[in-house]
Every structure is written in C-alpha cells, then in structure tokens.
XYZ file of C-alpha atoms in Angstrom:
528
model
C -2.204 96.608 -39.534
C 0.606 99.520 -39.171
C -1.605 101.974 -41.256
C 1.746 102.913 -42.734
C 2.713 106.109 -44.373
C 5.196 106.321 -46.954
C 8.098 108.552 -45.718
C 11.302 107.001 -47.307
C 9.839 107.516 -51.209
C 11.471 103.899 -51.517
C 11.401 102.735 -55.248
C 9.048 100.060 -55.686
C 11.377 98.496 -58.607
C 14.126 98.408 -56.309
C 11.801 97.340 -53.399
C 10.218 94.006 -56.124
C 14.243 93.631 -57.046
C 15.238 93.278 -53.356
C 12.269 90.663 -53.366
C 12.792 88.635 -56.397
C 16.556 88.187 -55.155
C 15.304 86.713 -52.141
C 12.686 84.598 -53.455
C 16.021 83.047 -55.254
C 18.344 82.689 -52.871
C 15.691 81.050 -50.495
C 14.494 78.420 -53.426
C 16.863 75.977 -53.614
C 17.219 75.998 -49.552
C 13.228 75.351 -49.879
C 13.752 72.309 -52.268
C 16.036 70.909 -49.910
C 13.598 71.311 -46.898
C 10.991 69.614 -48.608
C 13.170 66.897 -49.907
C 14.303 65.746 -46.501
C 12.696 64.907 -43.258
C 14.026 65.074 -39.196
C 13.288 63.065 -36.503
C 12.098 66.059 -34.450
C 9.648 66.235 -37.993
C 8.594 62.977 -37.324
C 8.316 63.423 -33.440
C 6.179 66.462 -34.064
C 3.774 64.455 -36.685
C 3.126 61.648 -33.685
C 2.710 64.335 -31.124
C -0.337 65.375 -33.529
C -1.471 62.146 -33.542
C -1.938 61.801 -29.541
C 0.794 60.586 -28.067
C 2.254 61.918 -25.081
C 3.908 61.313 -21.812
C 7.142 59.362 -21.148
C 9.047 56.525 -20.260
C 10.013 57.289 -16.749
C 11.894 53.965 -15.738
C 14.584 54.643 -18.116
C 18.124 54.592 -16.824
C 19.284 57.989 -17.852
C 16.213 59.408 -16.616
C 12.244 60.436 -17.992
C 12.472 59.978 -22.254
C 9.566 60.960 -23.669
C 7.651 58.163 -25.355
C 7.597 60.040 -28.189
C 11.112 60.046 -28.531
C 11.402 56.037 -27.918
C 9.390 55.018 -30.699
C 10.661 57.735 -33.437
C 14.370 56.293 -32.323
C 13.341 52.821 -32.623
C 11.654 53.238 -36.023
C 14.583 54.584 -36.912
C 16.314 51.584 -35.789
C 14.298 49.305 -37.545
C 13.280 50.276 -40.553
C 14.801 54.235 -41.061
C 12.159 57.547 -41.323
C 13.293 57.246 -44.998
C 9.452 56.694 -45.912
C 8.006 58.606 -42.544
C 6.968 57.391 -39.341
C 3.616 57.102 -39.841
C 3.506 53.883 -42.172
C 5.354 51.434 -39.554
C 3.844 53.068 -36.402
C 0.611 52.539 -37.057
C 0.975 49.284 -39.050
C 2.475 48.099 -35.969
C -0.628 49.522 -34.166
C -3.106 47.085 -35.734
C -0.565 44.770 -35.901
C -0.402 44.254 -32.720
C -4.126 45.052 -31.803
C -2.872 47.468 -29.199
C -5.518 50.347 -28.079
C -3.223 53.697 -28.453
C -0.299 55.256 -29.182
C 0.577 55.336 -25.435
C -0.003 51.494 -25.407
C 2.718 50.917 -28.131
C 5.335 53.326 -26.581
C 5.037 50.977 -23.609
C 5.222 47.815 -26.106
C 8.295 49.171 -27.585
C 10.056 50.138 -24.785
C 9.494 46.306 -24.029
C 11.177 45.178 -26.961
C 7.706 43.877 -27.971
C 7.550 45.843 -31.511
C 9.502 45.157 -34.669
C 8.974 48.058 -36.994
C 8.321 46.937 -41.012
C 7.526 49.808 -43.293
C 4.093 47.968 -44.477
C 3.295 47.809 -48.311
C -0.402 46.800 -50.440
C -3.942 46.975 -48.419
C -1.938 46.948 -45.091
C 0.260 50.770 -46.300
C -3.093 51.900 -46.890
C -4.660 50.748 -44.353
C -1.950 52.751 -41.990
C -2.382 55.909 -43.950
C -5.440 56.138 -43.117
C -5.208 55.418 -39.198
C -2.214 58.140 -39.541
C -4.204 60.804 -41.463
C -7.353 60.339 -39.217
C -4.946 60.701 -35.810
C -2.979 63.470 -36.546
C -6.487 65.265 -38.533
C -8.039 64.485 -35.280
C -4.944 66.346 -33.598
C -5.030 69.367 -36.214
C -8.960 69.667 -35.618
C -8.024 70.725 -31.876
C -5.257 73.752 -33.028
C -8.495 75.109 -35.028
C -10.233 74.823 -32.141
C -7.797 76.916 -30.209
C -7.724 79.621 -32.621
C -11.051 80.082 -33.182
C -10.811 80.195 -29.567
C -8.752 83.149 -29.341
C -10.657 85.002 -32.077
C -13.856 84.744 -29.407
C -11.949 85.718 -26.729
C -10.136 88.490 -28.569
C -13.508 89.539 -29.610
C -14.670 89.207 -26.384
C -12.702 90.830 -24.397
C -10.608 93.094 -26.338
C -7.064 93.786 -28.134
C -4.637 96.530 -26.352
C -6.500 99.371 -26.541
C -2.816 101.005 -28.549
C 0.083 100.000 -30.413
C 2.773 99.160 -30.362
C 1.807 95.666 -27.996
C 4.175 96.060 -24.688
C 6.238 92.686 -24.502
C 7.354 91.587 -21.345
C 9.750 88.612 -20.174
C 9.718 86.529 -17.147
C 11.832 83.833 -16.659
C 11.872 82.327 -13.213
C 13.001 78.613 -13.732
C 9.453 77.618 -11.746
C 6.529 77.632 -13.677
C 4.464 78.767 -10.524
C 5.954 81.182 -9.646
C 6.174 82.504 -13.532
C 2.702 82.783 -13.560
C 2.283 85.199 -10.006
C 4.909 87.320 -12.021
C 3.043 87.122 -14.972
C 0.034 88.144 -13.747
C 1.409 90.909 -11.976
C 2.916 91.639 -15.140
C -0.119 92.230 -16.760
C -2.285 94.115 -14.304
C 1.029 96.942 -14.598
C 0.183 96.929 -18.516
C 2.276 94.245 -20.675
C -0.010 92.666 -23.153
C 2.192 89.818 -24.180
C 4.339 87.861 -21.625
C 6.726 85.871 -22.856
C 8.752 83.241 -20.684
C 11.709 82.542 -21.579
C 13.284 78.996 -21.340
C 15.983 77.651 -19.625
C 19.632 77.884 -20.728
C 20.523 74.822 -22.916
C 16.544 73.507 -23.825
C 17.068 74.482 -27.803
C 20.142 72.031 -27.571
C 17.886 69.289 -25.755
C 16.798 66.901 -28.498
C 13.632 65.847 -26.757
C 10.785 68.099 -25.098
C 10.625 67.683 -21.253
C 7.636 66.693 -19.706
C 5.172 68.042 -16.865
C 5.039 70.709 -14.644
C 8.791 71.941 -13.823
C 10.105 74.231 -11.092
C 14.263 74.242 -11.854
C 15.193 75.621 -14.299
C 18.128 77.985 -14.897
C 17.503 81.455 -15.861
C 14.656 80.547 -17.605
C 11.687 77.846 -17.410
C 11.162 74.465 -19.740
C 9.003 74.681 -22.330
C 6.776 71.763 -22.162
C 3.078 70.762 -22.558
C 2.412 71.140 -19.118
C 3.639 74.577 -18.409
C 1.977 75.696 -21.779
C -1.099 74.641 -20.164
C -0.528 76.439 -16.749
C 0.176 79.934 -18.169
C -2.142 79.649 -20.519
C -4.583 79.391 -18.290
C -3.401 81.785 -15.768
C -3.250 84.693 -18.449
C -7.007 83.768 -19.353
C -7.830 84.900 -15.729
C -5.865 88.170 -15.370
C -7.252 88.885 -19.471
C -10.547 88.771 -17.716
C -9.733 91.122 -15.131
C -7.765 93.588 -17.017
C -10.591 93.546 -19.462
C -8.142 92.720 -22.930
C -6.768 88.926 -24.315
C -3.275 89.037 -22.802
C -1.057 87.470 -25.257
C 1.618 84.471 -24.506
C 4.797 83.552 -26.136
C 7.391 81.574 -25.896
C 10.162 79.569 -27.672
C 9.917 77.211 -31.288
C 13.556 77.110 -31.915
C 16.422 74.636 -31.691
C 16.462 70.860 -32.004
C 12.647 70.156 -31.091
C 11.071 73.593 -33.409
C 8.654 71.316 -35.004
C 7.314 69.472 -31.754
C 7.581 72.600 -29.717
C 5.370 73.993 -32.408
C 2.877 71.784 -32.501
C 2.656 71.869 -28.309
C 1.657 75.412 -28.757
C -0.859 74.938 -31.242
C -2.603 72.369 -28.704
C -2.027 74.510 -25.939
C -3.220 78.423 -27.874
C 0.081 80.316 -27.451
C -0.255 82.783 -29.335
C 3.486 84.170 -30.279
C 6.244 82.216 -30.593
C 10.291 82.789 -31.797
C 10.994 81.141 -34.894
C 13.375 82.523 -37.107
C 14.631 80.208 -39.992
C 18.639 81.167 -38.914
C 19.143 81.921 -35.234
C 19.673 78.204 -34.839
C 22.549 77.770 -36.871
C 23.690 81.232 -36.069
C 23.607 80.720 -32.467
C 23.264 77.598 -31.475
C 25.476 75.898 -33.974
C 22.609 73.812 -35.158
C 22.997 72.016 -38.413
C 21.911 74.395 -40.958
C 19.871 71.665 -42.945
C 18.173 70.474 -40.038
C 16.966 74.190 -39.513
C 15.412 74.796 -42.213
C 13.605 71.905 -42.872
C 12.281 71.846 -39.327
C 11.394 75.646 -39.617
C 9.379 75.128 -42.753
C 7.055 72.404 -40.703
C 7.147 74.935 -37.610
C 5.579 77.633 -39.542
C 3.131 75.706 -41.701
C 1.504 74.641 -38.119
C 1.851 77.927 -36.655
C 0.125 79.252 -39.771
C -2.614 76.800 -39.144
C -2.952 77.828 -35.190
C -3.103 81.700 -36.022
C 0.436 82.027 -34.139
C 2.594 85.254 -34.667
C 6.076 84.570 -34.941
C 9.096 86.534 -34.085
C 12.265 86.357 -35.929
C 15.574 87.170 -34.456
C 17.372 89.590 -36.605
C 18.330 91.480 -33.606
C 20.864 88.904 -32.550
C 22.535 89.592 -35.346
C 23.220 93.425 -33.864
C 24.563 91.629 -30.627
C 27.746 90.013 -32.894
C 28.079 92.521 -35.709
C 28.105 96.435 -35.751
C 24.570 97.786 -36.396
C 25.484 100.335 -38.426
C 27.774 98.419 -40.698
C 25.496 95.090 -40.267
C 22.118 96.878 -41.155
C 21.910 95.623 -44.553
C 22.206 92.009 -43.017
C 19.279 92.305 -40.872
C 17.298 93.614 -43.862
C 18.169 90.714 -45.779
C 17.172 88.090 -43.190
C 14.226 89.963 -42.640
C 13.412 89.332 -46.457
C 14.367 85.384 -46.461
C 12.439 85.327 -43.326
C 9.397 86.975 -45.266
C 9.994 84.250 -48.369
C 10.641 81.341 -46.256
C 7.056 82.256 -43.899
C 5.027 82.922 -47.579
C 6.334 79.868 -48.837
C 5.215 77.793 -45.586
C 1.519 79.418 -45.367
C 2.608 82.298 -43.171
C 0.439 85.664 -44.168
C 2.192 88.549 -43.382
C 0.057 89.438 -39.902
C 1.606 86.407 -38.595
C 5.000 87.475 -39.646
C 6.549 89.425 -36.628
C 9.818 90.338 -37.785
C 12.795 91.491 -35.631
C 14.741 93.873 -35.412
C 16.991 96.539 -32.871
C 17.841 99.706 -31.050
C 21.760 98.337 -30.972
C 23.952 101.542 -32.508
C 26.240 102.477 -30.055
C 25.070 105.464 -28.756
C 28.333 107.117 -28.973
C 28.468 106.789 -32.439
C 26.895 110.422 -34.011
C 23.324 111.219 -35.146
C 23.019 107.344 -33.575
C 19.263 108.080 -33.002
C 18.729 109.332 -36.188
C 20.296 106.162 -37.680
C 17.792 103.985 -35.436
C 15.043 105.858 -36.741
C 16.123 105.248 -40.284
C 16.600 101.401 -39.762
C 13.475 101.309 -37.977
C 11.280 103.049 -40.598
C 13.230 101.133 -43.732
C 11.520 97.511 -41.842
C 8.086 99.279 -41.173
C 7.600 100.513 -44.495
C 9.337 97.001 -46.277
C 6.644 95.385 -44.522
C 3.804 97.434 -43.896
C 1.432 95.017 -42.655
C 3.866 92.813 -40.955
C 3.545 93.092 -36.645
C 7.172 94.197 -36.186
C 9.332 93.198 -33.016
C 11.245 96.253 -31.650
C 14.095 94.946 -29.576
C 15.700 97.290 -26.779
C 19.291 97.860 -26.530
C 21.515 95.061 -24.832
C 24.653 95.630 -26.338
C 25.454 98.957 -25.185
C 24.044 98.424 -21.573
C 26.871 99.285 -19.560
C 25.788 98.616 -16.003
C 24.904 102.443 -15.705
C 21.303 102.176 -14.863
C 20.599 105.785 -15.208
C 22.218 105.860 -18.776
C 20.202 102.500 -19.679
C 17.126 103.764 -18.166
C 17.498 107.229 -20.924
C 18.522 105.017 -23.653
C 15.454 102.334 -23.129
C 13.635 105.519 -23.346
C 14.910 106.812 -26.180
C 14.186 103.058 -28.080
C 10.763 103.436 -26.806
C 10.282 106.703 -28.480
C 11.652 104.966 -32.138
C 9.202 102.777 -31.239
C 6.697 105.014 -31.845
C 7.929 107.347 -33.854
C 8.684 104.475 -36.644
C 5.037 102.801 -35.388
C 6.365 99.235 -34.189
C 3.994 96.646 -33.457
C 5.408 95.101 -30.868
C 7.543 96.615 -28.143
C 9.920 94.362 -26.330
C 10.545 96.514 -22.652
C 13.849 97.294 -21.848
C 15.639 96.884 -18.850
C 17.771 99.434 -17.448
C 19.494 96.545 -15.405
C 20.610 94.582 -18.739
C 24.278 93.316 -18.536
C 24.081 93.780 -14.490
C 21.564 91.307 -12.910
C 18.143 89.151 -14.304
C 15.684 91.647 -13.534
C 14.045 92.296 -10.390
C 10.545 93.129 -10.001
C 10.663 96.817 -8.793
C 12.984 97.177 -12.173
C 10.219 95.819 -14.172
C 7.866 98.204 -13.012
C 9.809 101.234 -13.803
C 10.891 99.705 -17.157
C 6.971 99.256 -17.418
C 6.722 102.938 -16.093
C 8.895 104.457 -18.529
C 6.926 102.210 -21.575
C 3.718 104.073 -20.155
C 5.216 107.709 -20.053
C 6.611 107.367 -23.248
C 3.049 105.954 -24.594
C 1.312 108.700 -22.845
C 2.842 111.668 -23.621
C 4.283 111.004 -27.634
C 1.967 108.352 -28.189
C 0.699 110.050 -31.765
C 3.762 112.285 -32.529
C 3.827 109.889 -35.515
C 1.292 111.509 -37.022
C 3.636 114.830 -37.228
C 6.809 112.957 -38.106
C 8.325 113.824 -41.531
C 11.860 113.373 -42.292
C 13.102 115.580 -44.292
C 13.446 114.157 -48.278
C 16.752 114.996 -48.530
C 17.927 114.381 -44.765
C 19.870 111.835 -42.977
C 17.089 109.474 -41.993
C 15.886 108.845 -45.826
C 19.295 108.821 -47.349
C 20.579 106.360 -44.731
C 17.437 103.844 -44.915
C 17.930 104.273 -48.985
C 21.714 102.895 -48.461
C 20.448 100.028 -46.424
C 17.898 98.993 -48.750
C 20.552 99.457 -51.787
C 23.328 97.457 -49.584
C 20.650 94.612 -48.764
C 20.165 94.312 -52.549
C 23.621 93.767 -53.519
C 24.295 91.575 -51.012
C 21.169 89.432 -51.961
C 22.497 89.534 -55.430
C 25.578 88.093 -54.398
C 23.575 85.114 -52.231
C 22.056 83.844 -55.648
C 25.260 83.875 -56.823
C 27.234 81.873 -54.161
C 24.304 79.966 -52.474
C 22.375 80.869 -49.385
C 24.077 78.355 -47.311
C 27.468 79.084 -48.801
C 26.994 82.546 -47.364
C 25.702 81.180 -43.949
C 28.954 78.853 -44.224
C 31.093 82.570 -44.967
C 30.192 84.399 -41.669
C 27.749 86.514 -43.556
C 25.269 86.846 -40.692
C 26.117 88.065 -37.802
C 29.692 86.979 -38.012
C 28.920 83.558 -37.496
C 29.920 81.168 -39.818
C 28.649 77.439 -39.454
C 29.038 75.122 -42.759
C 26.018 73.269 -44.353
C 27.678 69.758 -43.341
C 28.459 70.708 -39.382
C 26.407 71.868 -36.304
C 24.328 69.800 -33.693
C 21.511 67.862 -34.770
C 23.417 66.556 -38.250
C 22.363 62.963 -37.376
C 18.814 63.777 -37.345
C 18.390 64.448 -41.090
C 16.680 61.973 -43.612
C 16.213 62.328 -47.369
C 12.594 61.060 -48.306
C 12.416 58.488 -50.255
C 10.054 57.201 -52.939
C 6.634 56.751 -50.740
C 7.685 58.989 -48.109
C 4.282 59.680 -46.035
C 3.471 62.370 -43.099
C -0.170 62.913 -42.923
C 0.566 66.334 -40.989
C 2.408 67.667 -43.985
C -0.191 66.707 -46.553
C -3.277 67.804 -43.990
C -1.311 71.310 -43.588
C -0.743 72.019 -47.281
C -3.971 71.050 -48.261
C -5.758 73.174 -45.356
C -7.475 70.123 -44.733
C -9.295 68.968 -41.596
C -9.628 65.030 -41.955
C-alpha cells in the first residue's frame, strides 16, 4: 500500500524481537478476552440478529430494546452461557413473531428467561445462528458494496487520504458541512460524537439534532451520512470515505451498526478507553477483540489512538510508548482477523516545536511507524498540544506536519486546524486548513522520492533509539504483565488498575456451554 522504501536500515532481528515481545505481552490479555463475555458483547450479538428500536415509555426516558432484554437476561438467568440460548428459547417459547415482539413482552414482565438445555438448547442455537448469519450476510453485502463503488467511481486520485472532522451536534446540518467538505477535497469525513457518548452504556436511537460538540452515533445518523456522502462521491467523481467512533462502553454494538450501515473507518484502539475514559481495562479488551473481528468482516479500516498518548506525555521522551502500542495494537488486530490494510495506526506531529531539530525528530518518529508497518494505512495526527492560540504560528506548524506527512508517505492525513485550543472550527478555517493540505500536496507532493536521510544523521539514529527503547520496554511488559503496566502509568501517564474503571459490572466469565453465534460465525468466516 505505502510502496515503502527502506531508509532507517532497521535490523530485521531486532524488528522480529520487538514483535515476538509483543505477541507475549498481548497473549495472556487475549486469553482473558476470550474467556469472558460483556453485556455490550451480548447487546452487539442481538443487534446482529435484528433487533432494534426502543422502549420509549420508560420513565427515565427512550432505552433501547436491546438494552431491556440483555439486562433482564441478566436478571434472570446471568450471560454466563450467552444471550442467545434464553432469548430465543423464550422466542418459541412464547410463539412470539420477532425479536421486537419479545422486547415489548419483556418490558411487560411477560418473559421469564431459563437458559434451555436437550432438543430445546439446540433448537435455540440454531434460531440464534440463522438470525445473527442472516445479520452478518448484510455487512458482506455492504462491503462488497463499497468494493463496486470504489471500483466504480474511484479512490483519491493521491496519498496520503485528507481526513476531515465535522462535528455539529445535528446530524443535518453535519451532512451540508460534509458535503461541502468534500467538494473542497477531504476524502474521508469523520464526525465526531458528542462529549460523554463512549461513557453512555447504551446506543441512542434515531435521527438526533443536540448534541454537544459533537453528534450521536446511532443507526440512524449512520444511515443519513452515509447516504449523503454517496451523492457528493458521485459528483466529485471518487468513493468519499466515512468514519466515525467504535470506542467506549458500546465498541462492540457501535461496531456492528457500522457494518450494517458501510462506514468505512472507524476509531478503535484496544487502550484509549482505559487510558482516557477510565473504562475498565478488562471490559476493553474483550469488547475490542469482538469490535475488530466484525470490522474485519465489513472491510472497515480502523484507527488507533496512539496520538493521545503525545497529548499527556512528552513526545520525545514518550516515543517509545507509542511504538509499543502501535505493536500490541498490530498483535491484538492479527489476532482478531484484522489484515494489516485494515490496520490504520496512529500516531503525531506533538514535539514541542521549541524543542531543537524538533522537525527532524517528527520525521524520524514518523518514518520508524511507516517502515514498522509498511503496508499498514497510517493515521498522521496534526499538532494540538502545542497550539497556542497564535493562528499564524499554528497555521506554519500544520504546514510543516503536512509536509512529514509526505515526506514520511502517511496514508492518512488528519487536517489541522490553525484555530486548535481557540474555538471548534469555523468553516472559512476549514477551507484554508483544506487550502494549506492542497498547497502542500501540490507543490512537494513527490519530494519523497528524493528524500534520503543521511545513514549516520539525526533522523536514523533517533528512529534506531525509539525502536531499541520500545524493545526494552516490551521486554519489561512480559515481565510484569501488560495490565500491570497499564495499572503503572506506563501509557500516557495514565494509570487505571485491572479491577477499577467504568463498565466493571458489565463483565462475565463464560461458562461451560457458553454460546454466541456471532463469535463462532466470525471465526469461522462463515455465512449461515
């Protein structure tokens, strides 16, 4: 994909070591995923299976239905052996036409959940297997979908993609920016959701228009951009690319929403959650291993958020951190089905530029990720950090990032904003952001090609430390335990123990007979 040309001279033993130590740290983290389940798992399996919509008489406002009958399973009978077995037992049970139907029963206080056993467990695996194959059978629809359409109408014409945000709080009025967007040149639009949703523990539903500096992810609005973007890709002549958000306590059921809807990028990184969010670390990472087995099956590309790390920690004395995520990212997405063109990993122009040869060191960072993972579609992430208000100063300095963006050939370019840290962005700043993307693009859009850092300069010596840094400090997470050196503060400062964080509740060890249909269908690559 990056057509990458080896300018480090990395070692390749020290490039399999940094590997191997990675592939350890994540494996016992993996084992614990798979032993355990969450209720946004099991939420995310039903979704699948064709339920939707919610209650909206409830008290405390709309619940999703979804929601309801995952909590009341729970309350039954546990999600120790899935969700699956006493949903639809209860379904032919109770001769009752749909998921839908049963929601409603349930929220009646008409269903008693039993976890079934003999003829009538079988019998509900397969009603579960042939509802959520049914629901998997429409995500291969959408990506074969985009593959015509890419086809049809075209990729970017040049890398790296330009990435653009909007984030209005009203879903129409996201998609008139978005459009706009893309007839100035971005070629992924990505909108951002409101403060607070990765802490919501259920997935709104319908169209929304109020949200706060950002707009809900939900079905609904999926559907609306989605759409929209098809339009403008057809009069811009190239597939305009849409992302938005599978983190926090609904990953797995955001996730799947995509996958019925064809996003086609999405943010999933298998620590920002605990990191930033305080989410309970076990609860990440099993629901990021189910995130990224469906967005393997739906063709998504997903970004991971290294450069958040950059936004706590120094980036020059933090570098070897991000390389290290970066690698856990790359075992955890391998390990879940994720091939490495679907494995957009993050990272940022966040030295502060005061600091000496600062560009130099960006360039060195930024070549050490592109030639780690050649065929990977990086995520170049502008400066935020060092924004200072001074939009003259942030305008040179998002220009400078876009030039390491080229220079280092990124994949994907995330525009800056030479209004960071003053106010969300308005339109005419978009367009020169956009403007300075283009000049940049325009006039040292192959300077690659006569790039070569010098073998015994700064740029290779400084990504060799990195790379020698990340590997010690991987050899010291095999020692202690990955989530012993989340627990420590080693990423980005943070430090959030195995045992804490928000969503703690919503764990389950499996037990004996454990059953999700999705799971099964995913690893087997199978389609009923």
């Amino acid at each position: 994909m990056s057509q990458t040309r080896a300018l480090l001279d990395l070692d390749p033993k020290v490039v399999a070591t940094a590997r191997g130590l990675a592939a350890k740290a994540a494996a016992p983290v993996i084992d614990l995923a798979r032993a355990h389940t969450t209720v946004a798992v099991e939420r995310a399996t039903l979704r699948l299976a064709g339920i939707t919509g919610a209650d909206t008489t409830h008290r405390a406002g709309d619940v999703p239905w979804v929601n309801r009958v995952v909590d009341t399973v729970r309350e039954h009978c546990g999600l120790e052996h899935g969700v699956t077995l006493p949903v639809f037992h209860a379904l032919r049970e109770h001769d009752l036409g749909s998921l839908t139907e049963l929601a409603e029963a349930t929220a009646a206080g008409q269903i008693q959940f039993t976890i079934p056993t003999g003829r009538a467990a079988t019998s509900a695996a397969k009603a579960a297997r042939v509802a959520v194959a049914k629901g998997l059978r429409t995500v291969d629809r959408n990506r074969a979908n985009r593959d015509k359409l890419v086809t049809k109408l075209g990729d970017p014409p040049r890398r790296p993609w330009i990435y653009l945000i909007v984030a209005t709080g009203d879903i129409d009025e996201d998609v008139v920016q978005a459009a706009n967007a893309a007839r100035a040149g971005a070629d992924i639009i990505a909108v951002i959701r409101s403060t607070g949703q990765s802490l919501l523990d259920y997935v709104p539903e319908g169209a929304t228009h109020h949200g706060f500096a950002g707009t809900y992810a939900t079905q609904e609005n999926f559907r609306i951009m989605r759409a929209a973007l098809d339009e403008v890709s057809k009069e811009v002549g190239r597939y305009v690319r849409l992302t938005n958000y599978a983190s926090g306590l609904c990953m797995p059921e955001i996730a799947v929403l995509a996958g019925l809807e064809r996003l086609d990028m999405m943010l999933n990184d298998s620590m920002y959650g605990i990191l930033f969010r305080d989410i309970n670390p076990i609860r990440t990472f099993v629901d990021q291993r189910f995130s990224r087995q469906v967005h393997a099956r739906a063709g998504i590309i997903i970004n991971t958020g290294e450069d958040n790390y950059l936004t706590t920690a120094d980036a020059v004395d933090a570098a070897h951190t991000v390389t290290v995520s970066q690698l856990l990212n790359e075992h955890f997405a391998h390990e879940a089905g994720l091939p490495d063109e679907l494995l957009g990993l993050g990272h940022a122009f966040e030295i502060n530029p005061k600091v000496p040869d600062s560009f130099r060191l960006e360039l060195a960072h930024a070549l050490l990720a592109r030639e780690l993972f050649p065929d990977a579609p990086l995520k170049w992430m502008p400066p935020t950090k060092h924004m200072t208000g001074d939009v003259f100063n942030g305008y040179l300095l998002d220009g400078f990032f876009n030039l390491a963006g080229v220079l280092t050939g990124q994949s994907i370019l995330l525009v800056g904003m030479m209004t960071e840290a003053v106010v969300t962005p308005f339109l005419s700043d978009r367009d020169l952001a956009l403007a300075n993307v283009r000049y940049v693009l325009d006039a040292a859009g192959s300077l690659r090609e006569d790039f070569r850092p010098a073998p015994d300069g700064l740029i290779v010596k400084r990504a060799h430390q990195v790379l020698g840094e990340a590997v010690d400090l991987l050899d010291r997470i095999v020692d202690d335990g990955l989530l012993n050196a989340i627990a420590d503060g080693t990423f980005g400062l943070m430090k959030r123990p195995a045992d804490k964080g928000k969503g703690a509740d919503g764990v389950i060890e499996k037990a004996d007979g454990y059953l999700n249909p999705a799971t099964t269908l995913l690893d087997e690559g199978a389609t009923k």
